[in-house]
Coordinates of C-alpha atoms in Angstrom, one line a residue:
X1 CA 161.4 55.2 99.5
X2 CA 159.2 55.5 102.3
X3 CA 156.5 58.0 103.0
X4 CA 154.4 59.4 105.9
X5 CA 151.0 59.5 105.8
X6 CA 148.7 61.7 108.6
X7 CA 145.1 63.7 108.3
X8 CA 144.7 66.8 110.3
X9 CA 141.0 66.1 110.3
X10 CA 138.3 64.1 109.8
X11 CA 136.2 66.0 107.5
X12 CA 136.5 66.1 103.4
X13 CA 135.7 68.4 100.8
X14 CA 137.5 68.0 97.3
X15 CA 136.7 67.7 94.0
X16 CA 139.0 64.7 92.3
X17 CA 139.5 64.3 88.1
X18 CA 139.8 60.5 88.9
X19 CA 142.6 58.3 86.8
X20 CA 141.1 56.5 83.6
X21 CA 140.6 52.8 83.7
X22 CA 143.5 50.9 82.9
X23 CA 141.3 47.5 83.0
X24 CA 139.7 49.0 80.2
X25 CA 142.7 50.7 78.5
X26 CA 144.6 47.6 78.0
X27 CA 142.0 45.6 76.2
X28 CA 141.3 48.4 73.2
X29 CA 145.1 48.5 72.8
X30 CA 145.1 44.9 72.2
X31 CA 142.0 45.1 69.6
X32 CA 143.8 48.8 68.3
X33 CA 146.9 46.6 67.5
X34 CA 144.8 43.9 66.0
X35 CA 143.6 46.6 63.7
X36 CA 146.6 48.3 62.8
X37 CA 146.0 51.4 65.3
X38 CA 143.4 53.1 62.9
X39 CA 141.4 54.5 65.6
X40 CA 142.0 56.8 68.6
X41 CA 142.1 56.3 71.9
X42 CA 140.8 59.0 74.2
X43 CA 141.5 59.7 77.5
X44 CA 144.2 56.3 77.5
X45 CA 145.2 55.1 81.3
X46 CA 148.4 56.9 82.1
X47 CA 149.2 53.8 84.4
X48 CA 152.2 51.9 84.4
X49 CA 150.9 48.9 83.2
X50 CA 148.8 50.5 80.7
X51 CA 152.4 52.1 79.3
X52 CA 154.7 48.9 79.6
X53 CA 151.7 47.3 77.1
X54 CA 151.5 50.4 74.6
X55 CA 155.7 50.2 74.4
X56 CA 155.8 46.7 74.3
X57 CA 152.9 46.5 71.5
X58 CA 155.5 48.7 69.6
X59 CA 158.5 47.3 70.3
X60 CA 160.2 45.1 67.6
X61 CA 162.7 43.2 69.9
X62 CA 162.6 39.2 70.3
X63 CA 162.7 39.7 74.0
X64 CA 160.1 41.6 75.8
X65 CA 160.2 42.6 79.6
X66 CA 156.5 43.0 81.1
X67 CA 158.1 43.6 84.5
X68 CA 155.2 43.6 87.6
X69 CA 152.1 43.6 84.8
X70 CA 150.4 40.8 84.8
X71 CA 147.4 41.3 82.6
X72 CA 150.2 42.8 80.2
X73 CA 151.9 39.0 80.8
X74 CA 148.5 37.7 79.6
X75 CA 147.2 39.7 76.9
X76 CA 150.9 40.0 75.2
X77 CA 151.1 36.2 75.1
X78 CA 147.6 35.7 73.3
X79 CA 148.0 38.5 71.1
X80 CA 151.8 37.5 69.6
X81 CA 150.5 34.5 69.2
X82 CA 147.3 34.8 67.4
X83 CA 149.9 37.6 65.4
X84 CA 152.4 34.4 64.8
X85 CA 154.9 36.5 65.6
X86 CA 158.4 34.7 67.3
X87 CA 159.5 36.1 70.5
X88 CA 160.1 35.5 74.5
X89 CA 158.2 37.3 76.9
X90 CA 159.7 38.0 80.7
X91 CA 158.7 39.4 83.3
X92 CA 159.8 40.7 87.3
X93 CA 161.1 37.7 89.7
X94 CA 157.3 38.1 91.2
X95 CA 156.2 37.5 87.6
X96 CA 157.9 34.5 87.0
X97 CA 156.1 33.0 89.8
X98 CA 152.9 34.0 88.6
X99 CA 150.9 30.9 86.5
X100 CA 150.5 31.0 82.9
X101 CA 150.2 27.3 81.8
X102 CA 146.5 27.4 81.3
X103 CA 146.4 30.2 78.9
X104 CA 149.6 28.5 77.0
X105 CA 147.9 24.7 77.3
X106 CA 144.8 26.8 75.4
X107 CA 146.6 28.6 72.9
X108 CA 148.7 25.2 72.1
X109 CA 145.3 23.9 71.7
X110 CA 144.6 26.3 69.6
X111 CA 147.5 25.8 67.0
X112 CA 150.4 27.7 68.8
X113 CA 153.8 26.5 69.3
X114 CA 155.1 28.3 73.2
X115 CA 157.5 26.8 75.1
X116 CA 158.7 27.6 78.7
X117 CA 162.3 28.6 79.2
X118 CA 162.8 27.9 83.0
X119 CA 160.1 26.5 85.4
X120 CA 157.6 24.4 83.2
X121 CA 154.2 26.7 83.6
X122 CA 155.5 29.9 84.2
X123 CA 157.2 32.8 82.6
X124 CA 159.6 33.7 80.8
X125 CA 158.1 32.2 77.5
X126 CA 158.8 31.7 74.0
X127 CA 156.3 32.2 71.8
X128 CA 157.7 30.5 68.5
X129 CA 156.8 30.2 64.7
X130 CA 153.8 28.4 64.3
X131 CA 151.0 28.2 61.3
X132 CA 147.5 30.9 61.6
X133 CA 145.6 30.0 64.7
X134 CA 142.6 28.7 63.1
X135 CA 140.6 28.4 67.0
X136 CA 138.0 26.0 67.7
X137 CA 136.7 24.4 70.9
X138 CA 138.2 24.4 74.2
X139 CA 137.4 23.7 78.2
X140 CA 138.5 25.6 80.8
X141 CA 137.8 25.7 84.6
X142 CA 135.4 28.5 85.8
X143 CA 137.6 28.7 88.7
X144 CA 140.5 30.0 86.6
X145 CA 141.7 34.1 86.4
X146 CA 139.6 36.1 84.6
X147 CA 142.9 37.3 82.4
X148 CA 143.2 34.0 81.0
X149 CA 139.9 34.4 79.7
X150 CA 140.1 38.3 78.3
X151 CA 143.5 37.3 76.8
X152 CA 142.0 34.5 74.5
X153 CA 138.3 36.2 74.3
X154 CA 139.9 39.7 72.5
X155 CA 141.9 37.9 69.9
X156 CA 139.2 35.1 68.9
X157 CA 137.9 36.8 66.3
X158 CA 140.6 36.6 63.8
X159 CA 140.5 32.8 64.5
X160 CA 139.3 31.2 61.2
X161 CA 136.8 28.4 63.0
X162 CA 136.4 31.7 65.9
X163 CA 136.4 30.0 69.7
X164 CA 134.5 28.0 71.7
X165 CA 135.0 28.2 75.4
X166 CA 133.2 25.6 77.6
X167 CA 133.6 26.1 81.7
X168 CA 134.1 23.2 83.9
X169 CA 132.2 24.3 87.1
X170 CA 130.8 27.9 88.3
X171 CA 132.4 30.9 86.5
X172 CA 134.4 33.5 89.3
X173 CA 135.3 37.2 88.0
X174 CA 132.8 37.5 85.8
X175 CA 132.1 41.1 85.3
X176 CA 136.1 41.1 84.5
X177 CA 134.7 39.0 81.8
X178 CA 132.0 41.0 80.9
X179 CA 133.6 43.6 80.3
X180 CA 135.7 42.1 77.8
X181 CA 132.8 40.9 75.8
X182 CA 130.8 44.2 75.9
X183 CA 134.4 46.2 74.5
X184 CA 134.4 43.5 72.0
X185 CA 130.7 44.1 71.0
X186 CA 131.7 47.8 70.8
X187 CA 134.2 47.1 68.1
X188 CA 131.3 44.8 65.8
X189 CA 132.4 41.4 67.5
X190 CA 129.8 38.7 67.7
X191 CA 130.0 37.3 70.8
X192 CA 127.5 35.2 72.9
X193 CA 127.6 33.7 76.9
X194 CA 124.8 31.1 77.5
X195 CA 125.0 29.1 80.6
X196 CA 129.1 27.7 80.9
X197 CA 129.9 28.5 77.2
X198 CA 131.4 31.2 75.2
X199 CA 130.9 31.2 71.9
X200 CA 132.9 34.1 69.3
X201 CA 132.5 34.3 65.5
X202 CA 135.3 34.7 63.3
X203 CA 134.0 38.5 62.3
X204 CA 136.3 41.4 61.9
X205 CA 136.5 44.5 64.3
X206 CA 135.5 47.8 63.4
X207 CA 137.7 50.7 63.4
X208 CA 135.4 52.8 66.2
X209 CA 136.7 55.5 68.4
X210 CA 136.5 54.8 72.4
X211 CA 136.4 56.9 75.6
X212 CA 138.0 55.5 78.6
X213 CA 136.1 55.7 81.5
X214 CA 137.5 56.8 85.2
X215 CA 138.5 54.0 87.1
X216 CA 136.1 52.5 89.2
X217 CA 139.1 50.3 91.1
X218 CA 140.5 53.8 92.3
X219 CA 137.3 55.5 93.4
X220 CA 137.3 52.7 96.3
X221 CA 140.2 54.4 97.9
X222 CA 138.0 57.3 98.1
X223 CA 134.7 55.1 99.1
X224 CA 137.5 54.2 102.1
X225 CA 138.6 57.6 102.8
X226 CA 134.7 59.0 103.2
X227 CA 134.0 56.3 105.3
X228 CA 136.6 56.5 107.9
X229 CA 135.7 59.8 107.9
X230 CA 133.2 62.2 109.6
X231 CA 131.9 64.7 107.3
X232 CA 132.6 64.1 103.6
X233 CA 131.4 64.9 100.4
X234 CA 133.9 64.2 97.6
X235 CA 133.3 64.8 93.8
X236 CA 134.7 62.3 91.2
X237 CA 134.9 63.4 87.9
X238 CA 134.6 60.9 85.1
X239 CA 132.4 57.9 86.2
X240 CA 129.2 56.4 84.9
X241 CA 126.3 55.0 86.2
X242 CA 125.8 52.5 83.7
X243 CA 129.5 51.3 83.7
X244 CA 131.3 48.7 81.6
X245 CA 133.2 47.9 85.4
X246 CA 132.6 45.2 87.8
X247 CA 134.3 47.6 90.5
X248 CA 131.4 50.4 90.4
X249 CA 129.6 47.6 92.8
X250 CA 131.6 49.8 94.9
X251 CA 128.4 51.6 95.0
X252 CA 126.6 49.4 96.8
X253 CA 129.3 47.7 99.0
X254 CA 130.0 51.1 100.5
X255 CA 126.4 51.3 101.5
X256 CA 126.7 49.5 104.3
X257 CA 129.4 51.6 105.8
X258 CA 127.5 54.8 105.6
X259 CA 128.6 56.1 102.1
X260 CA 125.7 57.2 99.9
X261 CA 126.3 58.0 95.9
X262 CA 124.7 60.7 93.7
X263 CA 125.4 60.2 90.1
X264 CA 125.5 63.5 88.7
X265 CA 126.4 64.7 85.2
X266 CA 130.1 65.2 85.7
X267 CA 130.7 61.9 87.4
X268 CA 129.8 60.9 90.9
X269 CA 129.2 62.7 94.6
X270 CA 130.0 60.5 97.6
X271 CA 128.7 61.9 100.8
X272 CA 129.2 60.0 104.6
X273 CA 126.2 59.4 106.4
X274 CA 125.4 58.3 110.1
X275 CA 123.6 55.6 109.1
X276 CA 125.6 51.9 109.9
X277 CA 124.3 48.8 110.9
X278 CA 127.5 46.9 112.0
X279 CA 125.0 43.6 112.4
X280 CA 124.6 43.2 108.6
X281 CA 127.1 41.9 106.7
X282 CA 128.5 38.9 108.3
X283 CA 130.0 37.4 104.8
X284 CA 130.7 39.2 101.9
X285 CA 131.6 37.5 98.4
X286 CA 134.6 38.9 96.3
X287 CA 134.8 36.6 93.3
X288 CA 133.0 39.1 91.1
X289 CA 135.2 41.8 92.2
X290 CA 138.2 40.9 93.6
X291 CA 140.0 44.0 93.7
X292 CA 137.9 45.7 96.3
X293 CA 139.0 42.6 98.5
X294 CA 141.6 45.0 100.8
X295 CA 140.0 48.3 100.5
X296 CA 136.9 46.8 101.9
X297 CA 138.8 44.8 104.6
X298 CA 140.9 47.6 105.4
X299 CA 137.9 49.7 106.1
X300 CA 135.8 47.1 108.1
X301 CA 138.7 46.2 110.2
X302 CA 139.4 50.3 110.8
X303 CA 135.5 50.4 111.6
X304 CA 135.9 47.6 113.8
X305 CA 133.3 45.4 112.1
X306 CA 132.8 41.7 112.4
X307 CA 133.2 40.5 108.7
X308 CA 134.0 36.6 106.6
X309 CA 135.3 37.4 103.3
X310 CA 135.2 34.8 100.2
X311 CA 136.0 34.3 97.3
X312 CA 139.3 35.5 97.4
X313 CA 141.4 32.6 96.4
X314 CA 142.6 34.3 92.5
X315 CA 144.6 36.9 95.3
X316 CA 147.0 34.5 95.8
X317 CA 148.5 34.5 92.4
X318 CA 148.2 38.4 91.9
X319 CA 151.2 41.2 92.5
X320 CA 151.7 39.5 96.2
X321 CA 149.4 36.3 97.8
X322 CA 147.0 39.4 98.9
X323 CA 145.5 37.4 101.6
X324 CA 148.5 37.1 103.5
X325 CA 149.9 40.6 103.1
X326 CA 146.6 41.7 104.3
X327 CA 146.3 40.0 107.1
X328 CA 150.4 40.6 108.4
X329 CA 149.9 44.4 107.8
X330 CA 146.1 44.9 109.8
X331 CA 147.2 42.7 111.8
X332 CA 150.5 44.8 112.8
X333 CA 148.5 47.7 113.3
X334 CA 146.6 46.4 115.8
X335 CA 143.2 44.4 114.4
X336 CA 141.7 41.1 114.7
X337 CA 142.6 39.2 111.5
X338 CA 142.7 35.1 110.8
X339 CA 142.4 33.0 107.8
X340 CA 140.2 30.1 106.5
X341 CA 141.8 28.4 103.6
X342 CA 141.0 31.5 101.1
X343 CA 138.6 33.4 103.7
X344 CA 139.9 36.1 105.2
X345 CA 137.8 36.9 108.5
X346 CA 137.7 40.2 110.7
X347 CA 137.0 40.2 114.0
X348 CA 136.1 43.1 116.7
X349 CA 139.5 44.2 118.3
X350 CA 140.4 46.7 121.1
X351 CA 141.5 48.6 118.1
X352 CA 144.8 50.2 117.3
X353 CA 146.5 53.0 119.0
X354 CA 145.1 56.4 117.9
X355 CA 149.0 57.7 117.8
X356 CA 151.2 55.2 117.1
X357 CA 153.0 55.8 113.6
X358 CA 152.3 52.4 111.7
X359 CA 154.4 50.9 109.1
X360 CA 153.3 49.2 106.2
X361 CA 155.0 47.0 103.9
X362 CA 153.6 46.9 100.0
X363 CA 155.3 43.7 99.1
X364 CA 155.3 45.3 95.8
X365 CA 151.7 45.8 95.5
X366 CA 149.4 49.0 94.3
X367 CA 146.7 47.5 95.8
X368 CA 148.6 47.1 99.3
X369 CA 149.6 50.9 99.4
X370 CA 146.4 52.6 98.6
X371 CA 143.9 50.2 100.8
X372 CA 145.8 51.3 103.6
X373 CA 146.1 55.0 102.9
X374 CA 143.1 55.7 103.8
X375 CA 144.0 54.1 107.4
X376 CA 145.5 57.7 108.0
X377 CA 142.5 59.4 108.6
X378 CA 142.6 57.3 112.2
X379 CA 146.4 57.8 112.9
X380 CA 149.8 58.5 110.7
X381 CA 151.2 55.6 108.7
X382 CA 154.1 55.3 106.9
X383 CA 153.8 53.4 103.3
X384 CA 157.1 51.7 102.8
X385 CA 157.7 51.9 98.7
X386 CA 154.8 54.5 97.4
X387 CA 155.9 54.5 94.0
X388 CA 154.4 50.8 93.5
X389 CA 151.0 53.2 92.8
X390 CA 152.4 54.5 89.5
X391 CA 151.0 50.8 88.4
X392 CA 147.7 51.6 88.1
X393 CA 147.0 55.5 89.6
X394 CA 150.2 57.5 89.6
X395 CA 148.2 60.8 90.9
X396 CA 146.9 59.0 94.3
X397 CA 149.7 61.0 96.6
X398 CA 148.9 64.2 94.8
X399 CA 145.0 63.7 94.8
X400 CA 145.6 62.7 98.2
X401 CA 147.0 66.3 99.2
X402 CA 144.4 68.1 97.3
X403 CA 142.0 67.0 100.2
X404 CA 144.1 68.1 103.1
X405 CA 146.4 64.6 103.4
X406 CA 150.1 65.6 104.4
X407 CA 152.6 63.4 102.4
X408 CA 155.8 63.6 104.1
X409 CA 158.9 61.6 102.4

């Protein structure tokens, strides 16, 4: 179903209990299954992905759906087979055109016996019988997904010789990675990263209780939304200053569109200033944080600034190839959009029609639907499939209303 999107002004005021992380979420369920779920989990994502992985964790069938979740995809196959446990993993049509050799060529490395049942490299799986991974040393290319990495990282330390991980080239997505380790350390891991190599010890986790953060990915929507605004000052309950999340460079990135940050004691207060230099950012680098790739390019183009962005090329293998969708749906509303290779450059346009109701296709992406959103501050759009947020913030319609947005189905 489709929905229509308008503001009746350009001013905000609201006060938002943001979403909890689902980034984070998803990697203490893998190391609360590794420990037999004998710890709680407070304040759990209440994403879609977040509850396909808690189900599927449960779930004692031999074949197991992970529909449009990719990191579920990844972490599920590492896990079940560090577990030795027999059984196929599936996924969406989307899915099974989403890579997975390199985390199955690793884990076969490793002592694992998974086989592909269609297209050699990609899902659906089977993960069958093999002997107790026993780990060791592996390589891997810096340039691969982040995932990959988590997935083998959180389950290494019940590998007997623990896991070695040596990068070929420079390292992209690393405070994805990061974040990984640091959970790990929470949970009494021992876990080092010098230079291109990772290096875990086979040491058991600790039964701690953890605290989801908010999540910084959805606070960019609201970086966006203050931004294309005129007056704003929005509340966000739940973040921290000193986060475990490569996404709170939103901070800074946001800086240079006029959006200051307090950090206060309850979370964060963003505010709009007048302050923007459209003459100093002429390339920005996503690789460390790739999922503020289309909110920030959304926003720039809307602003009509002259922008390069890199580091983009893991996009092409997410829900959708990002960089095309974003580029066909700016483009159809009116802005100056081309492509290098992976670059994805934004040029000065006439700009689009302040009336004009704009249509924009989600090609099955969160991402897609909520970096535009914010687009109806400027003039109504209508978001073609706006359940596709239930992935990863299932409130973002009704937050959306609490500051003055009218939804109309």
């Amino acid at each position: 179903m489709s929905i229509l999107v308008s503001h009746s002004s350009k001013n905000i005021n609201v006060s938002i209990n943001l979403t909890t992380s689902k980034s984070e979420s998803n990697r203490v369920l893998i190391i609360q299954s590794i420990l037999n779920n004998c710890f709680e989990i407070n304040n759990l994502s209440n994403a879609d992905d977040t509850k396909t992985l808690v189900e599927l964790l449960k779930s004692k069938r031999t074949v197991l759906d992970v529909g449009h979740a990719g990191t579920t995809m990844r972490f599920l196959t590492a896990f079940f087979a560090s577990q030795q446990r027999e059984v196929t993993i599936t996924g969406s049509e989307r899915m099974q055109q989403r890579p997975i050799k390199i985390l199955v060529e690793a884990l076969n490395q490793l002592g694992s016996n998974i086989s592909y049942l269609k297209k050699d490299g990609f899902p659906p799986i089977k993960i069958n019988k093999s002997e107790k991974l026993i780990g060791g040393e592996i390589g891997l290319d810096g340039s691969v997904s982040s995932q990959y990495i988590s997935a083998l990282l959180l389950v290494a330390p019940t590998f007997k010789n623990g896991l070695t991980i040596n990068f070929k080239g420079k390292v992209v997505s690393k405070p994805y990675i990061m974040m990984t380790i640091n959970i790990m350390r929470y949970f009494g891991a021992d876990v080092t990263w010098q230079g291109n190599k990772i290096i875990v010890k086979n040491t058991a986790y600790q039964p701690i209780n953890f605290i989801v953060e908010a999540d910084w990915s959805a606070a960019s929507y609201w970086y966006s939304i203050a931004a294309l605004s005129e007056n704003a000052c929005i509340e966000i309950i739940g973040l921290k200053e000193n986060s475990l999340q490569g996404d709170s460079y939103v901070v800074e990135l946001y800086k240079f569109f006029g959006v200051e940050t307090t950090f206060t004691k309850k979370g964060i207060r963003i505010t709009k200033t007048t302050k923007i230099d459209k003459e100093s950012i002429p390339e920005v680098n996503f690789e460390n944080f790739p999922d503020l790739a289309q909110t920030f390019a959304v926003t720039a183009a809307a602003l009509n600034f002259s922008v390069k962005l890199t580091g983009l090329s893991t996009l092409r293998i997410k829900e959708t190839d990002r960089i095309s969708a974003l580029q066909k749906e700016l483009i159809s509303c009116g802005f100056n959009i081309t492509i290098e290779n992976d670059d994805l450059i934004i040029l000065p346009s006439n700009g689009a029609s302040q009336t004009a109701n704009k249509i924009i296709n989600t090609y099955n992406d969160h991402r897609m639907a909520m970096a535009f959103a914010p687009l109806s501050m400027i003039f109504p759009i209508t978001i073609n499939d706006e359940k596709v947020v239930e992935k990863s913030y299932p409130n973002f319609w009704k937050d959306l209303t609490k500051s003055d947005f009218r939804i109309n189905s």
